[in-house]
Structures are given as structure tokens and as C-alpha cells.
């Protein structure tokens, strides 16, 4: 790229030669230094209209100055100055009988030459001599200049206390009243510019951007403000490039700048600099860099004035933040009619005409144009040659002229009130006398906008958002597509017409600029180590946690009465459920309990009807009745576990279960002991008859039941069962269950019941081989075996289940163990009573006894 630099300058030189050789070069360079218009009071202006190349290497004692180009954008400043002064001179309400004039100078960007024309203006000599003037009397009361030269010129003018009004963007450094007490900035503050740009980023969800900022104090301050706003709103910066303001520095860094933009994944670049910051920007490398980038910049960077069609094509679709201001009526018509014949003193306009319309000039005064096109006018020029719309700088010049006029007007009115009018006397006062009026000046300009020169009361700027469009054949246009107002409500600050926006070449839809794609609801962002916060991975939310928005940092846990959806993007209220009578499982258990209860009642009826038969009488019918009644309650107590739990049912569930099963098991124990005692009594020499006749076995039932009742009373007195909820066992459901209160008490009740069952099983097992026709010890043994097997199996299954299933397991165990007792003890007897009645008669009983005795004798012989 460095090797191409001499070639580029050669091309620029040849292009300049083509422009200049068509007319007399002596006339071109012998024109006046300034454009002067006489008046009662005058305003001096210094604008960089020409671009000069200053080289001291040719002659170390004298600068060598070469004309390099004409800045048409800045020449609009001169026309805005003329337009404002003419408008004021025509206004009888402002400065009546006083004519405004001006003295316009070109000023060079070079630090070595920037003060040359200001010195000439002060001294009145071609050779600048400080603190000396050849003018009889200066009528200039104020100076208008650009911000870029305000420090150098302002330091000089501060010596004379001459008011200086700057037209560039607001510069915080120049608001130091101690260093620049005579300087006034016409531009509004740009404090809200960073907020406006960030609002645009948020509107399009651009969270990954690059920054290209001019390496000036104003640029550094803007970058600092912008970074604060970006960080506050979660927007990350991929790269920051400080753009040099000098040609030499830019050329040495441009290759790094191009590479940085090429490798960056950010599709949006925020650019904050002046047009002159990018000398050499038309190098061919920019063509491939920018066509797929979206640039967001300010009106200070006026690339519309570039003549390279490739460069303009590269910036198609750029979004520009420009200060909002009202339309100045008559300005466009003024530009349409401006020409050298109308303003022959304006040698800047004459030079511009020569360059752009290829005219020739004749005459000793070099003011007669020939061979110009018939339709030659500023309006006929393409926008990159001359823009007909008023720029921000021209608008500030317009306001600056009016500010000086209003200040002089107020000062003259004050003098008239204090002393008699001296008719015919010229207006005469020192420039420093305007300061009190300028410092407190506030007025409304003809466009209806409020102007305030006090920087402490200066309002923040409102911005128009312009879309830069480049059409074929070098036709460019700026279209207003939105507006940002810091004074509107939060939701109304940014207004944008997306349908009106033309994006960069090759982009057919709204551009996308993110480091990582958004995490959809149901996922959370996981930061990447060593990366900005905008770069992340998406991780699914944990169990029962959700994220209902995109790009959430943390998932939210659902409340206990809620559960997360399958997508984990919303919480649903859990359905309250329990083992109800309508539930298929509950209905099955209820039907089973009722059927077994009815069956047990039928068996009881059969026993009562056949109470005098041997089989009923032989098995202690009283205990059989008690056992059958207890089994009926065992089956029915399972119904307490089904249905909507309440305090009463929770208390009755375990106590009723424990007591009725204790009665049933203790009855079986009593029946077993009765069988044993009966055989002990019938044996020769035994003296246990009084035990059997005194009803000692029957006393076992109340004793065992009272012990269980005591355990239940202690349970209810210390930690009774209560209603509880189970929100975790079944997804999407809250299960109402009865909490046992004290697990220790529950296992004490269950353990006591188990010990009775084990004792009954042991006694019945020992009595199983006693000889008797109706010995039921075997049946009692099997019933206890089934009972113990059910409850031993119950314990691990019960602990491995939750919710409704846990309740169902307990109900099933109650029914299974009760059915085991009923089936093993009473079904064989019912079979004999109902289907083999001959075995239940005395004759049949004698025959079986005789048959058994005969078998014994045969075996003995």
C-alpha cells in the first residue's frame, strides 16, 4: 500500500492539471485572498475552503504551498454566511439602519499555516506582523470559524477579546471559560449522541460492534461515553481502532485497520471522525472491506463529497446521525440563483465555477468567464460536487450570524436608552463589548429553533437519522428514515421507518451482528472464558427451572406448586391430586375392599347359620365370630386411605388399621392357644382343664388390643398424623397425602403387630400335627405365613414408592393380608359346610374316628 502512495498523488496531480490547464493559470492563482463585503459592522469568517499541500523541504526558510483541491462542502459555509447577512440586511426589525458586512478568508489545515490569514486580517498586511495593523479602523465585531482550528485561532483572538463563534460539533475542551472566555460554540451538545446510537443498536438487536474513532480528544471522550452506554445495555465491542488525523500516521496504520475490519465478525461498525481523518480512504482495499458492513456515523464524516464511485458504492446504506433543525426557507432558492455574475466579488465562487464547469477566464481582472455551459448552476452539479441541502455547519453559521446581529441589536438599544441619538454618526464599539450580550443570548431563529449560546444552558441535540444511498452514475442521496429525541419518553425516543432503509450492497434483509446467536427460551447463557459477555454458549435449564425470555443469564426455579414445561420455557400450576374414589386405581381398591367385606359378612352369616354343627363348634365359634367381624373392619379400614385427605381421616387411618389388625391377629393367637390347650386337657393326667374352661385364651384379645391402643394414644399425643403435600413424586401434580407425623410411632405400631403375627405363626406351627378331626392349626399356620409374607414385602416396596402409589401399596397390603386370613382360615370350613355337609355330621365324624382307630390297630399288629 505504501508503494501505491506516490502513484495516487501522481493521479491527483494529473487530475488537477486537467482542471487547471483549460484556463489561464495566472488568473487562477492571482485572485484575491479574501471575499470582502463592506458594512457598518462586519463579521470575519475563516473557513477551510481550499486544500493546500504545505512542504518545507523545498525551502527551509519559506513554505512551499501547492493548491490541492476545492472543498465544495465548506464553500457552502461561505454561501450560508452571505445568505444570512443578506436576510438580516433585508429585515427592518433587526438592526434597522445598520448594514452587516463580512470579511471571508480561507484557512489552511496545516499547523504551520493555520494562523497566516488570521494574522493578515488583524494586521491588514500581506506579510503578517503581530501587534501591528495598517487598517485605519476595523469594523469587525466577531469571528466565525470551524472547530478544528478554534484552539489555534481562539488562542490568538483571546489576546484581543474578540468574540469567536465556532460552527463545528460541540467540543467539551472549548467550553473551558477560563481558557476560552471569548469563544462560543453554536452546535448543541452531543451528550445524547451515544444514547441515540445505542438505541439504534438495541432496535436492530446489534450486540456485536466495532469502533473506529478519531484520535482526538473529542473522539476519545465520545468513545468513553459510548462504551459506558454499550456496557449498560449489554452490547459488546469486538475491536477499537483509533484513526489518525494526519496523512502520514494514517498511511502507516491503514493496513492494520483494513485487516482488523476484514477479520472481525462484527457486521456493524460505529465511525466517529471528521472527513479529513481518513486521508487515503479511497485506496482500492476499501472496496472489498466495506460492501458487506453496516456503518453508523455522524454528519461530520461527509463521505458524500468523495468523488470515487467505488468508495460511494461501498458506503451505500450507511446510517448517519445528523443534528435535527428546521428548514431555512429561501436557502435552496438562494443556492439555485448563485453564480459569478450575481456575486462578482466572490472569487471563491469564480474559482469553483472554473473547476467544475470547465470555463475559461479572460480580462486583466480575471473576472470574465467564457465558454461556460448554458445551464451552469449549483443545482445541476451532482451531490458529491455540491450538496443543495443545508449542512449542519451551514446551519450553525446561519445561527452564528443571527447571534451576532441580535447581540449588536440589544447593545444598540441599550445605548439608545442611556444616551441621546447622534443622527448620522457611524456605529462604533469594541468587539469585547458584545460578550455580556452573547453570554446571555437566547433567541428563536427564522426556522423556529431555539438558539442558546450559554454552554451551561445549552440544550442537548436532537438527531435525524439519514440513510445514505448511492445510485448509478454518481447520484447520491440522503433519506431521512428516523429521529432520536432525548426529551421524549423512553419508548418514544427513537422513531424509525425500517421499510425506508436501504442496507449495504448485497444485503436484502435487516443485517445481523451478534457474537453468539441468542439463547431461545428454555436455555440460559453460559459465558465463555476470556470472551466478552456477548459471546456465550446456550445451556438447557436444569430440572424444574425455566427461562421465558431470550438470552437469560439465569434460569428461574418454578415454585413448589408449579412445574416446568417440557420445553422449560414456562411454569404451569400443578394439579392437586390424591388417590380418589374416581381414580381407576382407587376405584379398583374400593371395589376389592367392598367385595371382600361382603364376602366376609357372608362367611359370618354361614357360620352363624351353622353354629351348632361340629365344625363350627369345634373351632370355638365365639373366636371365629370375633375374627370375622375384625376382618370386615380390616377390609373397610382401607377405605380411609382413599379419597380427599382431611385431619380426621389422617388420624383414623393408622390407628384404625393398627387396632383392628391387632384384634384380628390376637384372635388368631387365641384360637391357636385354644387348640393347644384343648389337646393338653384331653391328654391323661393333665390338669389344665380349668385354664380352658376359665376362658384364659379369650383374655389375650383385650390385653393385646389395649397395648396397641396405648401405643396409638402415645402416637396421637406426641406427633399425630396430618395432611401433607407431595409436590415432587409425580411430574405436574401436587399429591395430597397423610403424613404419619412420627415415623417411629408408625413402626412401633407396625412392629407390635408384626410380633403378634410372628408369635401366632410360631404357636400355630408347633400345633400343626396335633391329632384332631377339626384341628385348624395348619390353616392358622398358613394364614400367618401369608400375613407375614405380605407385610415383610410391604416394607421395601412402601419405601421405594411415592405419592399415590405409596398409599395404594399400603391399601393393597391391608387387603392382601386380610384376604389371606379369610381364605386360609375360613374358605376350607365354608367348603365343608356348603359342599360336603356329610363331613359336618356326627355320624360322619364317628365313622372317621372308627376308621382312624382301625388303621392304628392294623399298624400295631
Short mmCIF file of C-alpha atoms in Angstrom, two decimals, residues 15-440:
data_model
loop_
_atom_site.label_atom_id
_atom_site.label_comp_id
_atom_site.label_asym_id
_atom_site.label_seq_id
_atom_site.Cartn_x
_atom_site.Cartn_y
_atom_site.Cartn_z
CA UNK A 15 -6.35 15.35 -12.47
CA UNK A 16 -5.59 18.83 -11.14
CA UNK A 17 -3.64 19.63 -14.28
CA UNK A 18 -6.62 18.66 -16.42
CA UNK A 19 -8.76 21.03 -14.41
CA UNK A 20 -6.37 23.94 -14.48
CA UNK A 21 -4.81 23.88 -17.91
CA UNK A 22 -8.05 24.78 -19.64
CA UNK A 23 -7.80 28.31 -18.36
CA UNK A 24 -5.16 30.87 -17.55
CA UNK A 25 -3.18 29.60 -14.53
CA UNK A 26 -2.02 33.13 -13.72
CA UNK A 27 -5.62 34.25 -13.28
CA UNK A 28 -6.41 31.14 -11.25
CA UNK A 29 -3.71 31.84 -8.65
CA UNK A 30 -3.74 35.67 -8.72
CA UNK A 31 -7.24 36.02 -7.35
CA UNK A 32 -7.86 37.79 -4.04
CA UNK A 33 -7.12 36.14 -0.71
CA UNK A 34 -10.44 37.14 0.86
CA UNK A 35 -14.05 37.76 -0.08
CA UNK A 36 -14.98 41.14 1.39
CA UNK A 37 -18.38 42.85 1.69
CA UNK A 38 -18.41 46.31 3.26
CA UNK A 39 -20.85 47.15 6.03
CA UNK A 40 -21.40 49.35 9.08
CA UNK A 41 -20.33 46.41 11.16
CA UNK A 42 -18.63 43.32 9.83
CA UNK A 43 -18.15 39.68 10.72
CA UNK A 44 -14.86 37.98 9.90
CA UNK A 45 -15.01 34.31 8.87
CA UNK A 46 -12.28 31.68 8.46
CA UNK A 47 -13.27 28.52 6.61
CA UNK A 48 -11.02 25.81 5.08
CA UNK A 49 -12.33 26.12 1.54
CA UNK A 50 -9.12 25.17 -0.27
CA UNK A 51 -6.87 22.21 0.46
CA UNK A 52 -3.18 23.07 0.23
CA UNK A 53 -0.13 20.87 0.43
CA UNK A 54 2.49 22.61 2.59
CA UNK A 55 6.08 21.41 2.17
CA UNK A 56 9.05 22.96 3.97
CA UNK A 57 11.58 20.57 2.44
CA UNK A 58 11.82 22.69 -0.73
CA UNK A 59 12.94 25.79 1.09
CA UNK A 60 13.68 25.74 4.78
CA UNK A 61 13.15 29.49 5.03
CA UNK A 62 9.85 29.69 3.19
CA UNK A 63 6.94 27.30 2.96
CA UNK A 64 6.13 25.87 -0.46
CA UNK A 65 2.33 25.84 -0.87
CA UNK A 66 0.64 23.80 -3.60
CA UNK A 67 -3.07 24.02 -4.40
CA UNK A 68 -4.53 20.53 -3.92
CA UNK A 69 -8.29 20.77 -4.09
CA UNK A 70 -11.51 22.67 -3.52
CA UNK A 71 -13.79 21.63 -0.62
CA UNK A 72 -17.25 22.24 -2.01
CA UNK A 73 -18.86 21.25 1.29
CA UNK A 74 -17.01 24.05 3.06
CA UNK A 75 -17.81 26.51 0.30
CA UNK A 76 -21.45 26.09 1.24
CA UNK A 77 -20.36 27.73 4.52
CA UNK A 78 -19.45 30.88 2.59
CA UNK A 79 -22.80 30.90 0.81
CA UNK A 80 -24.64 30.38 4.12
CA UNK A 81 -22.76 33.39 5.54
CA UNK A 82 -23.76 35.57 2.57
CA UNK A 83 -27.37 34.33 2.71
CA UNK A 84 -27.76 35.08 6.43
CA UNK A 85 -26.26 38.56 6.14
CA UNK A 86 -28.43 39.44 3.16
CA UNK A 87 -31.52 38.16 5.04
CA UNK A 88 -30.70 40.30 8.08
CA UNK A 89 -29.99 43.40 5.98
CA UNK A 90 -33.46 43.00 4.45
CA UNK A 91 -35.14 42.64 7.85
CA UNK A 92 -36.36 46.02 9.14
CA UNK A 93 -36.98 44.57 12.63
CA UNK A 94 -33.36 43.54 13.20
CA UNK A 95 -30.56 46.14 13.12
CA UNK A 96 -32.54 48.84 11.32
CA UNK A 97 -30.37 51.44 9.60
CA UNK A 98 -27.32 49.24 10.17
CA UNK A 99 -25.72 47.24 7.39
CA UNK A 100 -23.91 43.99 8.08
CA UNK A 101 -20.80 43.17 6.11
CA UNK A 102 -18.29 40.33 6.19
CA UNK A 103 -14.66 39.50 5.54
CA UNK A 104 -14.22 35.86 4.48
CA UNK A 105 -10.80 34.14 4.46
CA UNK A 106 -9.63 30.69 3.60
CA UNK A 107 -7.71 28.95 6.37
CA UNK A 108 -5.29 26.08 5.96
CA UNK A 109 -5.42 22.81 7.91
CA UNK A 110 -1.65 22.82 8.31
CA UNK A 111 -0.48 23.66 11.83
CA UNK A 112 2.30 25.75 10.25
CA UNK A 113 -0.07 27.91 8.17
CA UNK A 114 -3.35 27.95 10.12
CA UNK A 115 -2.71 31.41 11.61
CA UNK A 116 -1.44 33.06 8.42
CA UNK A 117 -4.74 34.59 7.26
CA UNK A 118 -5.94 35.48 10.79
CA UNK A 119 -2.70 37.47 11.20
CA UNK A 120 -3.25 39.13 7.81
CA UNK A 121 -6.80 40.01 8.84
CA UNK A 122 -5.60 41.52 12.12
CA UNK A 123 -2.64 43.42 10.63
CA UNK A 124 -4.03 44.40 7.24
CA UNK A 125 -0.75 43.35 5.57
CA UNK A 126 0.17 40.56 3.21
CA UNK A 127 3.10 39.80 5.50
CA UNK A 128 1.77 39.03 8.96
CA UNK A 129 3.18 41.35 11.62
CA UNK A 130 1.93 40.64 15.14
CA UNK A 131 0.52 43.52 17.22
CA UNK A 132 0.57 45.89 14.25
CA UNK A 133 -2.22 46.95 11.90
CA UNK A 134 -2.29 49.15 8.80
CA UNK A 135 -6.06 49.47 8.86
CA UNK A 136 -7.47 52.83 9.84
CA UNK A 137 -10.35 51.30 11.77
CA UNK A 138 -11.55 47.73 11.93
CA UNK A 139 -15.32 47.27 11.75
CA UNK A 140 -15.29 43.52 12.52
CA UNK A 141 -17.05 42.72 15.77
CA UNK A 142 -16.83 38.92 15.78
CA UNK A 143 -15.15 35.97 14.11
CA UNK A 144 -16.78 32.76 12.83
CA UNK A 145 -14.52 29.74 12.40
CA UNK A 146 -14.50 25.97 12.36
CA UNK A 147 -13.95 23.86 15.47
CA UNK A 148 -10.85 22.19 14.03
CA UNK A 149 -8.94 25.50 14.06
CA UNK A 150 -10.71 27.00 17.08
CA UNK A 151 -7.89 26.26 19.51
CA UNK A 152 -5.17 27.98 17.44
CA UNK A 153 -7.33 30.90 16.25
CA UNK A 154 -9.10 31.17 19.61
CA UNK A 155 -5.79 31.50 21.46
CA UNK A 156 -4.85 34.37 19.14
CA UNK A 157 -8.23 36.13 19.36
CA UNK A 158 -8.29 35.71 23.14
CA UNK A 159 -5.49 38.28 23.27
CA UNK A 160 -7.84 40.88 21.76
CA UNK A 161 -11.03 39.59 23.47
CA UNK A 162 -12.66 39.29 20.06
CA UNK A 163 -15.77 37.07 20.19
CA UNK A 164 -15.24 33.82 18.30
CA UNK A 165 -18.21 31.66 17.27
CA UNK A 166 -17.37 28.10 16.21
CA UNK A 167 -19.54 26.14 13.82
CA UNK A 168 -18.25 22.57 14.19
CA UNK A 169 -19.57 19.90 16.50
CA UNK A 170 -19.61 20.70 20.20
CA UNK A 171 -16.15 20.34 21.72
CA UNK A 172 -16.05 19.90 25.53
CA UNK A 173 -12.48 21.22 25.73
CA UNK A 174 -13.55 24.55 24.24
CA UNK A 175 -16.20 25.06 26.94
CA UNK A 176 -13.46 25.95 29.44
CA UNK A 177 -14.38 29.56 30.16
CA UNK A 178 -11.04 30.15 31.86
CA UNK A 179 -9.01 29.33 28.75
CA UNK A 180 -11.54 30.36 26.08
CA UNK A 181 -13.60 33.13 27.66
CA UNK A 182 -14.28 34.75 24.26
CA UNK A 183 -15.34 31.57 22.45
CA UNK A 184 -18.94 30.47 21.83
CA UNK A 185 -19.97 27.15 20.34
CA UNK A 186 -23.00 27.21 18.07
CA UNK A 187 -23.51 23.45 17.89
CA UNK A 188 -25.65 21.80 20.55
CA UNK A 189 -24.10 19.34 22.96
CA UNK A 190 -23.66 15.79 21.73
CA UNK A 191 -24.15 14.19 25.14
CA UNK A 192 -27.10 12.20 23.83
CA UNK A 193 -25.34 11.01 20.66
CA UNK A 194 -24.03 7.87 22.37
CA UNK A 195 -27.51 7.10 23.73
CA UNK A 196 -29.01 7.60 20.29
CA UNK A 197 -26.54 5.24 18.62
CA UNK A 198 -27.05 2.63 21.33
CA UNK A 199 -30.83 2.95 20.90
CA UNK A 200 -30.35 2.16 17.22
CA UNK A 201 -28.20 -0.87 18.12
CA UNK A 202 -30.87 -2.13 20.51
CA UNK A 203 -33.64 -1.57 17.97
CA UNK A 204 -31.95 -3.91 15.49
CA UNK A 205 -30.57 -6.23 18.22
CA UNK A 206 -26.98 -5.47 17.19
CA UNK A 207 -24.91 -6.59 20.19
CA UNK A 208 -21.52 -7.06 18.49
CA UNK A 209 -19.98 -3.91 17.00
CA UNK A 210 -16.65 -2.42 16.03
CA UNK A 211 -15.46 1.11 16.78
CA UNK A 212 -13.43 3.40 14.53
CA UNK A 213 -12.78 6.65 16.40
CA UNK A 214 -10.65 9.64 15.51
CA UNK A 215 -7.56 10.01 17.67
CA UNK A 216 -8.60 13.40 19.01
CA UNK A 217 -9.77 14.47 22.49
CA UNK A 218 -13.33 14.78 21.19
CA UNK A 219 -13.17 11.26 19.76
CA UNK A 220 -11.68 9.82 22.96
CA UNK A 221 -14.42 11.50 25.02
CA UNK A 222 -17.12 10.15 22.71
CA UNK A 223 -15.62 6.66 22.89
CA UNK A 224 -15.66 6.82 26.68
CA UNK A 225 -19.34 7.86 26.73
CA UNK A 226 -20.24 5.28 24.11
CA UNK A 227 -18.56 2.42 25.96
CA UNK A 228 -20.50 3.27 29.12
CA UNK A 229 -23.80 3.17 27.22
CA UNK A 230 -22.84 0.00 25.36
CA UNK A 231 -21.90 -1.80 28.55
CA UNK A 232 -25.03 -0.60 30.30
CA UNK A 233 -27.18 -2.10 27.54
CA UNK A 234 -25.29 -5.36 27.07
CA UNK A 235 -23.61 -4.51 23.76
CA UNK A 236 -20.03 -5.70 23.29
CA UNK A 237 -17.16 -4.23 21.30
CA UNK A 238 -15.19 -6.53 19.02
CA UNK A 239 -12.43 -4.05 18.22
CA UNK A 240 -11.46 -0.40 18.71
CA UNK A 241 -9.38 1.41 16.11
CA UNK A 242 -8.14 4.95 16.68
CA UNK A 243 -7.93 6.71 13.32
CA UNK A 244 -5.02 9.07 12.88
CA UNK A 245 -5.75 12.66 11.89
CA UNK A 246 -2.62 13.10 9.80
CA UNK A 247 -1.92 11.57 6.45
CA UNK A 248 1.42 10.09 7.47
CA UNK A 249 0.02 8.34 10.54
CA UNK A 250 -2.98 7.02 8.68
CA UNK A 251 -0.90 5.53 5.87
CA UNK A 252 1.30 3.71 8.39
CA UNK A 253 -1.73 2.23 10.18
CA UNK A 254 -4.24 1.71 7.37
CA UNK A 255 -3.14 -1.85 6.57
CA UNK A 256 -3.70 -2.91 10.18
CA UNK A 257 -7.06 -1.13 10.12
CA UNK A 258 -8.18 -2.96 6.96
CA UNK A 259 -7.09 -6.35 8.30
CA UNK A 260 -8.89 -5.73 11.58
CA UNK A 261 -12.17 -4.97 9.80
CA UNK A 262 -11.77 -7.92 7.44
CA UNK A 263 -11.26 -10.49 10.18
CA UNK A 264 -13.87 -9.03 12.52
CA UNK A 265 -17.13 -10.95 12.87
CA UNK A 266 -18.95 -7.71 13.72
CA UNK A 267 -21.09 -6.60 10.79
CA UNK A 268 -21.76 -3.15 12.26
CA UNK A 269 -19.04 -0.50 12.68
CA UNK A 270 -19.56 2.80 14.51
CA UNK A 271 -17.47 5.52 12.92
CA UNK A 272 -16.80 8.84 14.67
CA UNK A 273 -14.40 11.18 12.93
CA UNK A 274 -14.18 14.09 10.52
CA UNK A 275 -13.84 13.60 6.79
CA UNK A 276 -10.23 14.77 6.89
CA UNK A 277 -9.34 12.00 9.35
CA UNK A 278 -9.31 9.41 6.59
CA UNK A 279 -6.83 10.74 4.08
CA UNK A 280 -6.16 7.98 1.62
CA UNK A 281 -9.51 6.33 2.24
CA UNK A 282 -10.11 5.85 -1.47
CA UNK A 283 -7.46 3.15 -1.71
CA UNK A 284 -8.80 0.11 -3.59
CA UNK A 285 -8.67 -2.11 -0.48
CA UNK A 286 -11.70 -0.34 0.94
CA UNK A 287 -13.88 -1.58 -1.90
CA UNK A 288 -13.71 -5.17 -0.65
CA UNK A 289 -13.79 -4.18 3.01
CA UNK A 290 -16.99 -2.22 3.23
CA UNK A 291 -19.51 -3.71 0.85
CA UNK A 292 -20.82 -6.09 3.47
CA UNK A 293 -20.52 -3.85 6.54
CA UNK A 294 -23.11 -1.52 8.01
CA UNK A 295 -21.63 1.81 9.02
CA UNK A 296 -23.16 4.09 11.64
CA UNK A 297 -21.64 7.56 11.70
CA UNK A 298 -22.32 11.26 12.15
CA UNK A 299 -22.76 14.06 9.66
CA UNK A 300 -19.22 15.25 10.48
CA UNK A 301 -17.91 12.47 8.29
CA UNK A 302 -19.17 13.63 4.92
CA UNK A 303 -18.17 10.85 2.52
CA UNK A 304 -20.80 12.14 0.10
CA UNK A 305 -18.16 14.65 -1.03
CA UNK A 306 -15.84 11.86 -2.19
CA UNK A 307 -15.68 11.55 -5.95
CA UNK A 308 -14.62 7.89 -6.12
CA UNK A 309 -17.73 5.94 -7.28
CA UNK A 310 -16.34 2.71 -5.84
CA UNK A 311 -15.99 4.31 -2.45
CA UNK A 312 -19.53 5.69 -2.59
CA UNK A 313 -20.77 2.26 -3.61
CA UNK A 314 -19.04 0.79 -0.56
CA UNK A 315 -20.86 3.13 1.81
CA UNK A 316 -24.31 2.55 0.35
CA UNK A 317 -26.77 2.01 3.21
CA UNK A 318 -24.79 3.90 5.85
CA UNK A 319 -26.87 5.33 8.72
CA UNK A 320 -25.96 8.91 9.65
CA UNK A 321 -26.84 10.81 12.84
CA UNK A 322 -27.34 14.45 11.88
CA UNK A 323 -28.47 17.32 14.12
CA UNK A 324 -32.15 17.98 13.70
CA UNK A 325 -33.04 21.52 12.69
CA UNK A 326 -35.84 23.33 10.97
CA UNK A 327 -35.76 24.12 7.27
CA UNK A 328 -34.43 27.54 6.37
CA UNK A 329 -36.84 28.91 3.82
CA UNK A 330 -35.23 30.61 0.84
CA UNK A 331 -31.82 28.99 1.21
CA UNK A 332 -32.30 26.47 -1.57
CA UNK A 333 -33.57 29.17 -3.91
CA UNK A 334 -30.56 31.29 -2.96
CA UNK A 335 -28.21 28.45 -3.97
CA UNK A 336 -30.08 27.92 -7.24
CA UNK A 337 -29.54 31.52 -8.28
CA UNK A 338 -25.99 31.96 -7.00
CA UNK A 339 -23.43 32.42 -9.81
CA UNK A 340 -20.32 34.53 -10.53
CA UNK A 341 -22.25 37.18 -12.41
CA UNK A 342 -24.53 37.72 -9.42
CA UNK A 343 -21.63 37.84 -6.96
CA UNK A 344 -18.61 39.07 -8.95
CA UNK A 345 -16.66 39.83 -5.76
CA UNK A 346 -16.87 36.20 -4.70
CA UNK A 347 -13.63 34.84 -6.16
CA UNK A 348 -14.25 31.52 -4.34
CA UNK A 349 -17.37 31.04 -6.44
CA UNK A 350 -15.45 32.08 -9.54
CA UNK A 351 -12.73 29.51 -8.87
CA UNK A 352 -15.35 26.84 -8.17
CA UNK A 353 -17.07 27.66 -11.48
CA UNK A 354 -13.80 27.33 -13.33
CA UNK A 355 -13.08 23.91 -11.82
CA UNK A 356 -16.45 22.22 -12.11
CA UNK A 357 -17.85 23.71 -15.35
CA UNK A 358 -14.58 23.82 -17.34
CA UNK A 359 -14.94 27.55 -18.09
CA UNK A 360 -12.23 29.90 -19.22
CA UNK A 361 -11.46 33.33 -17.83
CA UNK A 362 -10.30 36.49 -19.64
CA UNK A 363 -9.54 40.07 -18.83
CA UNK A 364 -6.98 41.77 -16.67
CA UNK A 365 -9.19 41.48 -13.62
CA UNK A 366 -9.68 37.74 -14.21
CA UNK A 367 -13.41 38.08 -13.59
CA UNK A 368 -14.86 37.48 -17.08
CA UNK A 369 -15.99 33.90 -17.72
CA UNK A 370 -16.33 32.37 -21.13
CA UNK A 371 -17.31 29.01 -22.60
CA UNK A 372 -19.47 28.05 -19.63
CA UNK A 373 -22.45 25.68 -20.11
CA UNK A 374 -25.77 27.45 -20.59
CA UNK A 375 -27.37 25.58 -17.70
CA UNK A 376 -24.45 26.06 -15.35
CA UNK A 377 -25.77 26.29 -11.77
CA UNK A 378 -25.01 24.75 -8.40
CA UNK A 379 -28.22 22.73 -8.63
CA UNK A 380 -27.02 20.98 -11.78
CA UNK A 381 -24.00 19.52 -10.01
CA UNK A 382 -24.07 16.00 -8.52
CA UNK A 383 -24.24 15.88 -4.70
CA UNK A 384 -20.64 14.78 -4.32
CA UNK A 385 -19.64 18.03 -6.08
CA UNK A 386 -22.13 20.28 -4.30
CA UNK A 387 -24.97 19.35 -1.92
CA UNK A 388 -28.02 21.60 -2.12
CA UNK A 389 -29.32 20.60 1.33
CA UNK A 390 -28.11 22.77 4.22
CA UNK A 391 -25.40 21.00 6.21
CA UNK A 392 -25.05 21.16 9.99
CA UNK A 393 -22.08 23.52 9.62
CA UNK A 394 -24.01 25.90 7.34
CA UNK A 395 -26.92 25.89 9.77
CA UNK A 396 -24.57 26.80 12.62
CA UNK A 397 -23.12 29.66 10.52
CA UNK A 398 -26.64 30.91 9.87
CA UNK A 399 -27.32 30.93 13.62
CA UNK A 400 -23.94 32.49 14.39
CA UNK A 401 -24.65 35.46 12.10
CA UNK A 402 -28.06 35.92 13.71
CA UNK A 403 -26.48 35.64 17.17
CA UNK A 404 -24.08 38.49 16.39
CA UNK A 405 -26.90 40.54 14.88
CA UNK A 406 -29.17 40.05 17.93
CA UNK A 407 -26.32 40.92 20.30
CA UNK A 408 -25.47 44.12 18.41
CA UNK A 409 -29.15 44.97 18.23
CA UNK A 410 -29.55 44.58 22.02
CA UNK A 411 -26.40 46.58 22.70
CA UNK A 412 -27.51 49.42 20.41
CA UNK A 413 -30.93 49.53 22.04
CA UNK A 414 -29.27 49.79 25.43
CA UNK A 415 -27.03 52.64 24.25
CA UNK A 416 -30.04 54.49 22.81
CA UNK A 417 -31.78 54.29 26.17
CA UNK A 418 -28.71 55.57 28.00
CA UNK A 419 -27.75 58.49 25.75
CA UNK A 420 -29.34 60.70 23.07
CA UNK A 421 -29.25 59.51 19.49
CA UNK A 422 -26.49 61.10 17.40
CA UNK A 423 -28.06 61.21 13.96
CA UNK A 424 -25.65 60.47 11.15
CA UNK A 425 -22.96 59.01 13.42
CA UNK A 426 -21.49 55.70 12.45
CA UNK A 427 -21.85 52.67 14.65
CA UNK A 428 -18.63 52.28 16.61
CA UNK A 429 -17.82 49.99 19.54
CA UNK A 430 -15.19 47.49 20.55
CA UNK A 431 -15.76 43.75 19.94
CA UNK A 432 -15.26 42.86 23.63
CA UNK A 433 -18.39 44.90 24.45
CA UNK A 434 -20.54 42.16 22.86
CA UNK A 435 -19.58 39.50 25.43
CA UNK A 436 -22.23 40.35 28.07
CA UNK A 437 -24.92 40.12 25.40
CA UNK A 438 -23.58 36.94 23.75
CA UNK A 439 -23.20 35.10 27.06
CA UNK A 440 -26.87 35.53 27.94
#
